[in-house]
Structures are given as C-alpha cells and as structure tokens.
mmCIF file of C-alpha atoms in Angstrom:
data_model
loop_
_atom_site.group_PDB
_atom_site.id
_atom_site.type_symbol
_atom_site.label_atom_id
_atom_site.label_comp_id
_atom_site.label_asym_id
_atom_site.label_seq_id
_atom_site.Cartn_x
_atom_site.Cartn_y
_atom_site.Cartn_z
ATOM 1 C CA UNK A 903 80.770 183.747 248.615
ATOM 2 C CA UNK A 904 84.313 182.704 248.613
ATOM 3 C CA UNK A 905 85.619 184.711 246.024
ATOM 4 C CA UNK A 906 84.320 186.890 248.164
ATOM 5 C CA UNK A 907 85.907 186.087 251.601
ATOM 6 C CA UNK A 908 89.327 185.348 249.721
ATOM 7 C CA UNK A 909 88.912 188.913 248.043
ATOM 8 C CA UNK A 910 88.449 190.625 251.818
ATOM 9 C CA UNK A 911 91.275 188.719 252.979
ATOM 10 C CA UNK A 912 93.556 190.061 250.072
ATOM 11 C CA UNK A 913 91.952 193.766 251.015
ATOM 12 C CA UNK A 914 92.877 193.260 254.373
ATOM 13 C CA UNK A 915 96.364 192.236 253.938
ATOM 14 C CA UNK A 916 96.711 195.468 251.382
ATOM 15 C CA UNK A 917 95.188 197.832 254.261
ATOM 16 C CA UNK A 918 97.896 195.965 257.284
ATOM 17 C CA UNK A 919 100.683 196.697 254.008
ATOM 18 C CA UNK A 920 100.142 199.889 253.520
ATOM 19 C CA UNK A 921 100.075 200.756 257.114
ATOM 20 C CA UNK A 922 103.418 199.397 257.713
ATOM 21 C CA UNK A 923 105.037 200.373 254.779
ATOM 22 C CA UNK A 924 103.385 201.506 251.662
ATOM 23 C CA UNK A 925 106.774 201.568 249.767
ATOM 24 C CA UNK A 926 106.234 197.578 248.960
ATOM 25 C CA UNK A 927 105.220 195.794 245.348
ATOM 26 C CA UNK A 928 103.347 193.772 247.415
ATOM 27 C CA UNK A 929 101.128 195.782 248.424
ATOM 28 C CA UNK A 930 100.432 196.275 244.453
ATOM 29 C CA UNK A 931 99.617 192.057 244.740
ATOM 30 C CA UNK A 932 97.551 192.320 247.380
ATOM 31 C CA UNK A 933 95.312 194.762 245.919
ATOM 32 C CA UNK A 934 95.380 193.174 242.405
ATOM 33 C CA UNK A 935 94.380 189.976 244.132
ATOM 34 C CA UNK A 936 91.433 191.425 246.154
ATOM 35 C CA UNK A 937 90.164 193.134 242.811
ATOM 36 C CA UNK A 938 90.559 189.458 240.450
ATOM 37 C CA UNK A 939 88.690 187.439 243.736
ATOM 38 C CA UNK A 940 86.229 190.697 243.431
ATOM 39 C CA UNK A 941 85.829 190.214 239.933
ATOM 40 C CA UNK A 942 84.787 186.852 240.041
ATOM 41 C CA UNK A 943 82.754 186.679 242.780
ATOM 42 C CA UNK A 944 80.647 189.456 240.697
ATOM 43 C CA UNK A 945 80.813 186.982 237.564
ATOM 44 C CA UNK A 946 79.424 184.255 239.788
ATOM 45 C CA UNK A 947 76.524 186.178 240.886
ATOM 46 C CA UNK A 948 75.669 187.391 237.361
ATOM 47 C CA UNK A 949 73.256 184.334 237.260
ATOM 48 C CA UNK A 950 71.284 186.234 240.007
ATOM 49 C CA UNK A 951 70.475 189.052 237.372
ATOM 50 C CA UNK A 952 67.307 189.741 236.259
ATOM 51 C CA UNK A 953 66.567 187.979 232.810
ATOM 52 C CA UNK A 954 67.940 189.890 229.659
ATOM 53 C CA UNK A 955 70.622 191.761 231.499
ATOM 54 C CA UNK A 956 72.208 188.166 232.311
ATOM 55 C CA UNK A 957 72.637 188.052 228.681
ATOM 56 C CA UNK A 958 74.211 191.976 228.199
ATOM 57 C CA UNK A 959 76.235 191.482 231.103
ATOM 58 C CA UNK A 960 78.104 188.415 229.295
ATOM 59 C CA UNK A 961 78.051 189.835 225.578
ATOM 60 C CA UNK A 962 79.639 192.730 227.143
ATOM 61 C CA UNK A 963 82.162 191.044 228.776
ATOM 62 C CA UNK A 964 83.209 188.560 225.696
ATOM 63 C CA UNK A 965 83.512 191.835 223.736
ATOM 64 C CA UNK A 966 86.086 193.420 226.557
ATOM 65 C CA UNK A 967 87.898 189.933 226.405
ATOM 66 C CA UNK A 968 87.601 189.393 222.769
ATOM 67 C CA UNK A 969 88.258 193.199 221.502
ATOM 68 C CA UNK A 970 90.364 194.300 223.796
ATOM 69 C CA UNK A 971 93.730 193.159 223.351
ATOM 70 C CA UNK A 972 93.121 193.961 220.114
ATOM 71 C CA UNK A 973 92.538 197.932 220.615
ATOM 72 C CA UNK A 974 95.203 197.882 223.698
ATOM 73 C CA UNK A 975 97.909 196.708 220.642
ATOM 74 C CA UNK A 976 96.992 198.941 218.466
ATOM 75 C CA UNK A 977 97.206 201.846 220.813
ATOM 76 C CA UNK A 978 100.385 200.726 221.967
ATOM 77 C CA UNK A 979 101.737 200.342 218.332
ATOM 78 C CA UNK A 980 100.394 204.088 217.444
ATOM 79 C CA UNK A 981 102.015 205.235 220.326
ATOM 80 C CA UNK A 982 105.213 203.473 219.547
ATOM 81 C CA UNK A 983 105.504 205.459 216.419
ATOM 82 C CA UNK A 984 104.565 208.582 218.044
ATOM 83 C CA UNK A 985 107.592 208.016 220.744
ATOM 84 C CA UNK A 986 109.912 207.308 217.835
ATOM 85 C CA UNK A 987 109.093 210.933 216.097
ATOM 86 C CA UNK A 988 109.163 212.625 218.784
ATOM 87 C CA UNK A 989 111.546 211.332 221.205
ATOM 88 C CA UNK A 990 113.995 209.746 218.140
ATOM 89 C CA UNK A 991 114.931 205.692 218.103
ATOM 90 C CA UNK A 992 116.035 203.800 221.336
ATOM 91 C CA UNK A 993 114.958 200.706 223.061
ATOM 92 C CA UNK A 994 113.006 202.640 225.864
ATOM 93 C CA UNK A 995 111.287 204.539 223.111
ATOM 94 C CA UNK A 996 110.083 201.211 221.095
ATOM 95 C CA UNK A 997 108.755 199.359 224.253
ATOM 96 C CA UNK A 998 105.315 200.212 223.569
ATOM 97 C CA UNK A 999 105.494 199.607 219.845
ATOM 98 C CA UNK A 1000 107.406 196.276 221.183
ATOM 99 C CA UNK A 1001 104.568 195.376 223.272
ATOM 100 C CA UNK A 1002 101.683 196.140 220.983
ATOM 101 C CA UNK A 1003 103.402 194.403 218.276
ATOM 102 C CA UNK A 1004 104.066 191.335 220.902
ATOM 103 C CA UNK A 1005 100.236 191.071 221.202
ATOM 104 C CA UNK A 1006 99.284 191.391 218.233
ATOM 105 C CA UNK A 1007 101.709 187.951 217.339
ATOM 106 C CA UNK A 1008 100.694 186.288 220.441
ATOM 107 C CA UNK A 1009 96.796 186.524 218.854
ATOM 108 C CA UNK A 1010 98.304 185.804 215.386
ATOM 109 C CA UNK A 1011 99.789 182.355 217.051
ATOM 110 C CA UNK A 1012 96.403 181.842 218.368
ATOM 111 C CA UNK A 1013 94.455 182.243 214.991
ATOM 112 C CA UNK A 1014 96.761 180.053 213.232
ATOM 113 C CA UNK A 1015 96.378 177.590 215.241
ATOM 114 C CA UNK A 1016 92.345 177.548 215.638
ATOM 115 C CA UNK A 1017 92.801 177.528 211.935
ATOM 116 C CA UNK A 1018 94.578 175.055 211.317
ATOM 117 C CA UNK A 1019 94.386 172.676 213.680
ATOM 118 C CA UNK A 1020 97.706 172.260 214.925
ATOM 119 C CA UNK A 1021 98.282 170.901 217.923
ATOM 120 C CA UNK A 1022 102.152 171.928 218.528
ATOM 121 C CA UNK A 1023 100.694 175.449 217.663
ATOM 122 C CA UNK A 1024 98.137 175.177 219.774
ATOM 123 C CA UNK A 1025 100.568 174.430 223.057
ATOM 124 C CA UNK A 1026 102.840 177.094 222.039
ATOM 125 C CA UNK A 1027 100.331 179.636 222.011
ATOM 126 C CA UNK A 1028 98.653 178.916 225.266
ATOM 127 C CA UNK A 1029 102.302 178.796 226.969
ATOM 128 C CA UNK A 1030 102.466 182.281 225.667
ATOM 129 C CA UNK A 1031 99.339 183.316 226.867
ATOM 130 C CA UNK A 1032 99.849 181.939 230.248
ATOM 131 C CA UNK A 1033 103.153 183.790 230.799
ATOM 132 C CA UNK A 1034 101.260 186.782 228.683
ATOM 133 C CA UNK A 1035 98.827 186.851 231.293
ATOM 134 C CA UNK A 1036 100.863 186.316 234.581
ATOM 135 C CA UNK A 1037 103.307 189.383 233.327
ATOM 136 C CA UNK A 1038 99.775 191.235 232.213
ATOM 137 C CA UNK A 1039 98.127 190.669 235.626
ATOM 138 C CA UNK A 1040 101.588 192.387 237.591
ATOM 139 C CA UNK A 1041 101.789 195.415 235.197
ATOM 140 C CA UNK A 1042 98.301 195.493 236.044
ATOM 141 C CA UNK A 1043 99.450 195.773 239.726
ATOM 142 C CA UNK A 1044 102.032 197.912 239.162
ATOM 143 C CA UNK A 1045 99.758 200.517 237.299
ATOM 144 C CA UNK A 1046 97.035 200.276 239.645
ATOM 145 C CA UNK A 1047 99.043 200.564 243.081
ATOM 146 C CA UNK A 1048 101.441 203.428 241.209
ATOM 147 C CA UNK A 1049 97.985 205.266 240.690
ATOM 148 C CA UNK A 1050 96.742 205.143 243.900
ATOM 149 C CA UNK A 1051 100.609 205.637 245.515
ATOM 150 C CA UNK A 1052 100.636 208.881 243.547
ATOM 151 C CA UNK A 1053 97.736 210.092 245.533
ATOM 152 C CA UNK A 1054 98.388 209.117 249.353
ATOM 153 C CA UNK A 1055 98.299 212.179 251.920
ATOM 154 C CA UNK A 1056 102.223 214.152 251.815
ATOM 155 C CA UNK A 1057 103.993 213.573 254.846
ATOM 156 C CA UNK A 1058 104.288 216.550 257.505
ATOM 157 C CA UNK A 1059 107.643 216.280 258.698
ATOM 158 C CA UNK A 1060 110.245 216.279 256.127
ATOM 159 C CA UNK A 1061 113.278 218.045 256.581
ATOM 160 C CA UNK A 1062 114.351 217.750 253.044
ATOM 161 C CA UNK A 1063 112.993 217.745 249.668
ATOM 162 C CA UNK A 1064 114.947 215.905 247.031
ATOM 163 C CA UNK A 1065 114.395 216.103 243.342
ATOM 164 C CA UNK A 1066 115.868 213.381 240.896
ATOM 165 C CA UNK A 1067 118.232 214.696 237.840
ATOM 166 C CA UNK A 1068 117.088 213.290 234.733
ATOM 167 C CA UNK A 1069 119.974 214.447 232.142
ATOM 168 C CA UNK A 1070 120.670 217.802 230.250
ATOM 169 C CA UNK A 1071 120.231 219.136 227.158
ATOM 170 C CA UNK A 1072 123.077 220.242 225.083
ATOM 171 C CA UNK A 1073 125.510 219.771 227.987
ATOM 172 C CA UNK A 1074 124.096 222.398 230.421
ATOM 173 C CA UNK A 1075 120.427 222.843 229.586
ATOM 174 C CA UNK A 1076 117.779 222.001 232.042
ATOM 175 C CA UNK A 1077 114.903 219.469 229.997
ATOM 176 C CA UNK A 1078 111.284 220.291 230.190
ATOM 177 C CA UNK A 1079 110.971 216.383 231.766
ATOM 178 C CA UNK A 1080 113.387 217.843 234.393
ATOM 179 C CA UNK A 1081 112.477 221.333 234.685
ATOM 180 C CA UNK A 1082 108.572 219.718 235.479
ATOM 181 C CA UNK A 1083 110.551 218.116 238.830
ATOM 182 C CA UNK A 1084 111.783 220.919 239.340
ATOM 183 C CA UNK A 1085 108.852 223.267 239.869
ATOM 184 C CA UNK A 1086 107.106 220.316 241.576
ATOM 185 C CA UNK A 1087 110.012 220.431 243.734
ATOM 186 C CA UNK A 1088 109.399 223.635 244.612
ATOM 187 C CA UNK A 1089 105.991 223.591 245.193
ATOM 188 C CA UNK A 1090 106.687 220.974 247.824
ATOM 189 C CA UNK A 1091 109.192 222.491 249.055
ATOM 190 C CA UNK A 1092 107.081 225.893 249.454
ATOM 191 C CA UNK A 1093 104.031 223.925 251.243
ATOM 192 C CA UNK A 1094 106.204 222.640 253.917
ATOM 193 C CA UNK A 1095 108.273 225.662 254.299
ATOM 194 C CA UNK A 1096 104.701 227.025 255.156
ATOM 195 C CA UNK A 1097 103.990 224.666 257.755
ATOM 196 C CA UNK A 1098 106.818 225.990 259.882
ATOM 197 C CA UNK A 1099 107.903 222.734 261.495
ATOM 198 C CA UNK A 1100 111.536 223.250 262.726
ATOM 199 C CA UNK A 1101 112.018 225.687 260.191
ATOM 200 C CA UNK A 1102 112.256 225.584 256.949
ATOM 201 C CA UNK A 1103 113.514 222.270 254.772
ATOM 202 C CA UNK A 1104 116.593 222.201 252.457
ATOM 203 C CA UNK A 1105 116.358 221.075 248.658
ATOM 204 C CA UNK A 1106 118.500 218.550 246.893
ATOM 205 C CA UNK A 1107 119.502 218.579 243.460
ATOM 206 C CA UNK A 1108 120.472 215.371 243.007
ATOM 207 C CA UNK A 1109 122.372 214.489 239.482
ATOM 208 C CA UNK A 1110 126.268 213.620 238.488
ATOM 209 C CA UNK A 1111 127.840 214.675 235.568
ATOM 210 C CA UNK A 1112 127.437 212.225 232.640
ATOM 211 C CA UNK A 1113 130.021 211.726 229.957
ATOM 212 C CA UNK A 1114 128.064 213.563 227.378
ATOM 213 C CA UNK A 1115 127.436 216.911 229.665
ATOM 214 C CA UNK A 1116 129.467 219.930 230.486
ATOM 215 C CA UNK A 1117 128.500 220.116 234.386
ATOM 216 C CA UNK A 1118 127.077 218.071 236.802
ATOM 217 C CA UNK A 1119 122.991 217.915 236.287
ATOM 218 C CA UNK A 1120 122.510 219.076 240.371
ATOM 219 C CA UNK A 1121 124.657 221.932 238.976
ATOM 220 C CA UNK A 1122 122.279 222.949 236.219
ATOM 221 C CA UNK A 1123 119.126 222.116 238.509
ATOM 222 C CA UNK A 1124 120.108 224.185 241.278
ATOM 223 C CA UNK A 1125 120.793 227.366 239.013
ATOM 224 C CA UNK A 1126 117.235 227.001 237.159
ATOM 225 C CA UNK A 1127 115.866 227.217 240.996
ATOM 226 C CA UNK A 1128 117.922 230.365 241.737
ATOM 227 C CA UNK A 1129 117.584 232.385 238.635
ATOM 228 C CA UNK A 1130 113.456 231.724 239.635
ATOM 229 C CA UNK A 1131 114.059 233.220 242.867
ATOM 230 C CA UNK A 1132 114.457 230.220 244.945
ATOM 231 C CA UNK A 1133 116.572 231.102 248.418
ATOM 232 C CA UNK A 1134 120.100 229.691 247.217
ATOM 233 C CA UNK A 1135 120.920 229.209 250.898
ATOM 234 C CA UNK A 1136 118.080 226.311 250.843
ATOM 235 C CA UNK A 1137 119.514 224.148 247.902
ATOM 236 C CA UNK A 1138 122.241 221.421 248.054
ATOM 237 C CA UNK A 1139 124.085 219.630 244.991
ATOM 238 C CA UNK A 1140 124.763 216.302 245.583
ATOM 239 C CA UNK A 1141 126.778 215.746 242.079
ATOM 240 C CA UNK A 1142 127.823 212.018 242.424
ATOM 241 C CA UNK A 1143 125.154 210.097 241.397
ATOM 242 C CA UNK A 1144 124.582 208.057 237.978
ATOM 243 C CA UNK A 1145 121.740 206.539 238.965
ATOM 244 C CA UNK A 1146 118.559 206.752 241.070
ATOM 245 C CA UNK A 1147 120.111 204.267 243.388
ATOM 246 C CA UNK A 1148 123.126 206.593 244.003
ATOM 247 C CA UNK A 1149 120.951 209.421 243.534
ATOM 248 C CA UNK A 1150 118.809 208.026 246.793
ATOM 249 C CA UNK A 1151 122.172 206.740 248.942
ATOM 250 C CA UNK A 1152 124.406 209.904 248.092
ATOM 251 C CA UNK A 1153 121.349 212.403 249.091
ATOM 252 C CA UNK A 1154 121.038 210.119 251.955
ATOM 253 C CA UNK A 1155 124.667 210.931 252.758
ATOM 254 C CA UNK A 1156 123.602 214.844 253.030
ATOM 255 C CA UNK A 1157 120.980 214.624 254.974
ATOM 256 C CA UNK A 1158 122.024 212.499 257.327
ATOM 257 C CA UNK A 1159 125.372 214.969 258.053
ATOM 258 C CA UNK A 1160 122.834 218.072 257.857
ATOM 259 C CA UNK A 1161 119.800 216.868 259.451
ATOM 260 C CA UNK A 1162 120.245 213.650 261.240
ATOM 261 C CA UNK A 1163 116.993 211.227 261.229
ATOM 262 C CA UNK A 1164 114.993 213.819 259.400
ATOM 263 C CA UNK A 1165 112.878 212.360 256.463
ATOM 264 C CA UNK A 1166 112.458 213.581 253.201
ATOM 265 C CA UNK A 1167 109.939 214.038 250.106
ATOM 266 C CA UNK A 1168 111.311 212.653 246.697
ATOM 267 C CA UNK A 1169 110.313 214.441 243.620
ATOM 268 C CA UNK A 1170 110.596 212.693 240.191
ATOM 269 C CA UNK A 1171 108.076 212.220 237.163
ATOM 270 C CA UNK A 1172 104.551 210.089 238.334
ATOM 271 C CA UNK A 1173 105.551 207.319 235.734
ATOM 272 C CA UNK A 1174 108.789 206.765 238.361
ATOM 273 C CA UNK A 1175 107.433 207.452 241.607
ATOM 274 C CA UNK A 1176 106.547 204.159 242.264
ATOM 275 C CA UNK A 1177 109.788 202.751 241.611
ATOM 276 C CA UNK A 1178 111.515 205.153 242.953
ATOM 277 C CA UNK A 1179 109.723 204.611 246.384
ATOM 278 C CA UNK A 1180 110.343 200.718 245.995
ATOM 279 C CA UNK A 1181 114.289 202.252 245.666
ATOM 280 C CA UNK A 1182 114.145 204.356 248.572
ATOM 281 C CA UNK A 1183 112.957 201.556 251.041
ATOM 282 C CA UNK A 1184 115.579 199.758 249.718
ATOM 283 C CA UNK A 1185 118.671 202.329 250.280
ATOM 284 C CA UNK A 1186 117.151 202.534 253.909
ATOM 285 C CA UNK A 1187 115.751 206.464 252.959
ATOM 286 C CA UNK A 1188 113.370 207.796 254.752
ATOM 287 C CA UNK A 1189 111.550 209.220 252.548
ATOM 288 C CA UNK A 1190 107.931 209.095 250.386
ATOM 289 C CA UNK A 1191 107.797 210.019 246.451
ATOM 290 C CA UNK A 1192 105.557 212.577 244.375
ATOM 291 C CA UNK A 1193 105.838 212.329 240.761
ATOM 292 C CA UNK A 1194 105.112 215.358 238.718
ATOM 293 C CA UNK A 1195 102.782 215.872 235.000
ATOM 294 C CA UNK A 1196 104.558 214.002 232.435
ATOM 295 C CA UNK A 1197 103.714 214.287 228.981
ATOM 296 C CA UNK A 1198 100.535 211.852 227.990
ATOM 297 C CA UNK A 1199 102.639 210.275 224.922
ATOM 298 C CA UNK A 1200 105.306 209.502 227.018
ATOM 299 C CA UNK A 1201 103.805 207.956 229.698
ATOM 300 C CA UNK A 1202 103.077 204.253 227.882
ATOM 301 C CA UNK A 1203 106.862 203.462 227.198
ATOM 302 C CA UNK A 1204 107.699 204.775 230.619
ATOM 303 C CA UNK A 1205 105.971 202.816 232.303
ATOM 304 C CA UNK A 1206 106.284 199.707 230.623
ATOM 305 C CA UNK A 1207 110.441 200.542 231.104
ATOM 306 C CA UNK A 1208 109.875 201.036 235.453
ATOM 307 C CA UNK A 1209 107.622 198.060 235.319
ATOM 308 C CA UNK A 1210 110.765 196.229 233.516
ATOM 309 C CA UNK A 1211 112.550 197.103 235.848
ATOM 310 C CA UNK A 1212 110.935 196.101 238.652
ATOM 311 C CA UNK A 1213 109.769 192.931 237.260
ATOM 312 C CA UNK A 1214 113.795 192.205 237.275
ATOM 313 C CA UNK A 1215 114.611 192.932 240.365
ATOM 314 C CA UNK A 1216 112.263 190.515 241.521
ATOM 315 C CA UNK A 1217 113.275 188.308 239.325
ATOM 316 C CA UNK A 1218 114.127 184.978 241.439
ATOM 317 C CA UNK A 1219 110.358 184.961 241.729
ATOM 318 C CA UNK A 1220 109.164 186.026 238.405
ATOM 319 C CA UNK A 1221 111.567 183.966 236.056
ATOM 320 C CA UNK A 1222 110.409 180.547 238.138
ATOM 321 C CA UNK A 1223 106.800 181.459 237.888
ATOM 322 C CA UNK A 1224 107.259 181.479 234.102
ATOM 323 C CA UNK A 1225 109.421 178.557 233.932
ATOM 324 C CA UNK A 1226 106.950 176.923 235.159
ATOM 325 C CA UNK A 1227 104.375 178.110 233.010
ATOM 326 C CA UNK A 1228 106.383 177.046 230.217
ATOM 327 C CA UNK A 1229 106.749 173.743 231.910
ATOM 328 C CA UNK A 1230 103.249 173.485 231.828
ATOM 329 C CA UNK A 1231 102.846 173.971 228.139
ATOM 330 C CA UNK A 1232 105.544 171.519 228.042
ATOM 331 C CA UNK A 1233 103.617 168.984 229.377
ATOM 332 C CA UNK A 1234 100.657 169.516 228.169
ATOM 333 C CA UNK A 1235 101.920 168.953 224.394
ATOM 334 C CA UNK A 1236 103.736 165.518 225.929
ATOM 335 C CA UNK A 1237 100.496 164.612 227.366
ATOM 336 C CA UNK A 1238 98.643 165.495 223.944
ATOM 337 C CA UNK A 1239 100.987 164.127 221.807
#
C-alpha cells in the first residue's frame, strides 16, 4: 500500500507540473517515479495471485530482466551499423552502436566476475550498473514524457508558427529531415489559419547560413514553401541562428517586433520536440513544440544524442548523483576488502 500512496503522490505532482508548465524534465521524473512506485506495488501484490500464475508472473519477469538487456544491445548495435550505411560515420551516428556495445561490456564485466570470483571485479561492475541504471531510469523518463509531450492538445492562439532549419544539402538543397518540418509546418500553419483568430499567423523559417552552404537555410526553407504555393506574404527568414538556442531567441526577436505577446507553435522532428520545448522555456518563448515523422532508423541515435544533451545541461545534478554512485562502489570494495 505504500508503493502505492508514494506512486499517487508522484502522479499528482506530474498532473500540478504539467498544469503549470509542461515544458519541464521534471515532469518526465515525476511520471517515471509514479510508474517505478506503480511497478512495485504490483510486484508486492503478486503474492495475492492465484497459485500457478504467482509462478508465470515471476518467470516472466526474470526473463524481461535477464533477456532483455541483452536483445535491447543487440538492437542498438544492428541499428548502429544501419546509421553508419546510411547516414555515413560520425559520433551522433555511432551512439546507438556506442550504447549497445556499452551494454553488452557492462554484462561481460558482470559474467567475468560471477565466473571468476573476483571481488575487485565484482565492485566495478555493480558501480557500473548502478550509474547504468540511474542514466537508464532518466532516458527512460525522457522517452516516456517526450511520447506523451508529442501528443498534448495544440494550442489555439498562436500567432506564429516557427519551423527549425536543420542544414542543406549540397549548399542550397532543402533535406527530406527538413523538408518533413516543413510540410508539418504547414499543416499547422493551415489549421490555425482556419480557425480565424485575429487573422491569420505568420511562418518562420528559422536557419543561418553555415560555413559549408551557399545561402542561409531560412532562405532555402522559405522558397520550398513558396514554389508549393504557400502565401509568400505569410513567411519570415530569420537567418542568424546556428543553433536551436539562437534559432528560439532570434525568432523570438521577430515576433515580438511583429506581434507583441503573441505565442507561437514550434515545428521540428518528434525525436527533438522535447528538447526543444525544454529550450524554449528556457529563452523565455512562448511557445509549445510538434515534432514531425522521422525516419524509424534514425530515431535510436537521435534520441540517445537530445537525451545527451539534456542529461548535460542538468548536469550539476546528474554528475553528483553518479559520483556518488561511484563512491558507493568505492566503499563497498574498502569495506569488502
């Protein structure tokens, strides 16, 4: 019953979060707290089950707990080599081979040890598992609040949509990653348009020009619009930015000469919603995120990259939780030795 009450007290706080601002990782806590207390308050009560499914319920669960890391690494290896062919070699593109690879040797550590008895080993690989398991249980968080962020009611009253740049192909080309926020841009754009709230919004294109392209990426975004028929009287380049911060404070700059106090919907991808809202509470923005379809192989590096990030900015909090986690393994192998 307390798991319970703890777990309803976790819900609660996520439901009073939300309300006030649903732009906050810890709101993504909260609920990942509620669902662990959840969790085992339903393991406690699997005593209560009738004889015989007592007994499935656990084998079940040992085979989750034993197997699974072991398929989750695996798919996150395969997918790291799919990345790689398709998307060429870079550090964002090896995360998930990375991090499949990092389980699999975390588990290794563990076997070796079992086998051969080795204390030092031992320590070592339940300090790893520990800090494994505290960054596991926030990615966790971060997946499951960016899932149900992606699906919360579109606000009525934006005066502006804004859509992300994301970097052009050969120089001037717009991407099919970009050209997918694009048409999701418009779609928004179209459903409040219909709505006919203080007439209709404007549309920024929001990318500078990087070193390796010929104009700036709003430029490029804003003609793939037009040559689709989109009203060119509607769109606005802000060309500044190198970076979704600047791409959230210079758009902030337009709409706040054009249309003061209005709010806005951001478009990017769905694997950078999430963080992208996190970055628009931040820069003071008014505004709530959309992601748009992203391709299915490209979505496990992704994410693991915005979780990355994220996990960094908070990192005052993070890197002391695992220090002391390590300090714990620390001295436990005193203690044992």
């Amino acid at each position: 019953m307390i798991a319970f009450a703890v777990s309803a007290l976790f819900l609660l706080l996520f439901g009073v979060g939300v309300l006030r601002d649903r732009r906050r990782f810890g709101n993504a806590v909260y609920l990942g707290l509620a669902v662990t207390f959840l969790g085992l308050g339903l393991l406690s009560a699997v005593d209560d089950l009738p004889h015989g499914l007592t007994e499935t319920v656990l084998v079940l669960l040992l085979l989750v707990l034993g197997l699974g890391p072991v398929v989750l690494a695996v798919l996150l290896c395969a997918n790291g080599v799919t990345m790689v062919r398709k998307e060429g070699r870079s550090l964002a593109n090896l995360l998930s081979l990375l991090a499949g690879l990092g389980i699999l040797g975390v588990l290794g550590l563990m076997a070796v040890a079992v086998l051969t008895h080795s204390r030092v080993l031992g320590v070592v690989a339940v300090t790893l598992l520990l800090v494994l398991g505290y960054v596991s249980f926030l990615f966790l968080c971060f997946v499951g609040y960016a899932f149900l962020y992606g699906r919360m009611r579109l606000r009525r009253d934006a005066g502006f949509v804004v859509v992300l740049g994301s970097g052009l192909i050969g120089g001037r080309r717009v991407p099919p990653l970009l050209a997918s926020r694009l048409d999701r841009g418009r779609e928004v754009y179209e459903r409040l348009a219909a709505r006919g709230q203080d007439g209709p919004p404007f549309l920024i294109a929001s990318g500078g020009q990087g070193p390796d392209e010929e104009l700036p990426e709003s430029h490029a975004m804003a003609a793939y619009l037009v040559e689709r028929g989109f009203p060119e009287d509607r769109v606005l380049r802000e060309d500044r930015s190198r970076s979704t911060e600047e791409n959230l404070l210079f758009s902030k700059e337009l709409m706040d000469a054009e249309r003061p106090g209005a709010g806005c919907v951001i478009v990017t991808n769905d694997f950078h919603a999430l963080r992208a809202a996190l970055l628009a509470r931040k820069a003071g923005v008014d505004g709530q995120v959309v992601g748009s379809p992203t391709a299915a192989y490209f979505w496990p590096s992704a994410t693991i990259r915005e979780f990355a990030a994220v996990f960094l900015e908070h990192r005052a909090v993070n890197l002391t939780v695992c220090a002391v986690l390590v300090a714990v393994g620390c001295l436990g192998l005193a203690v044992t030795g």
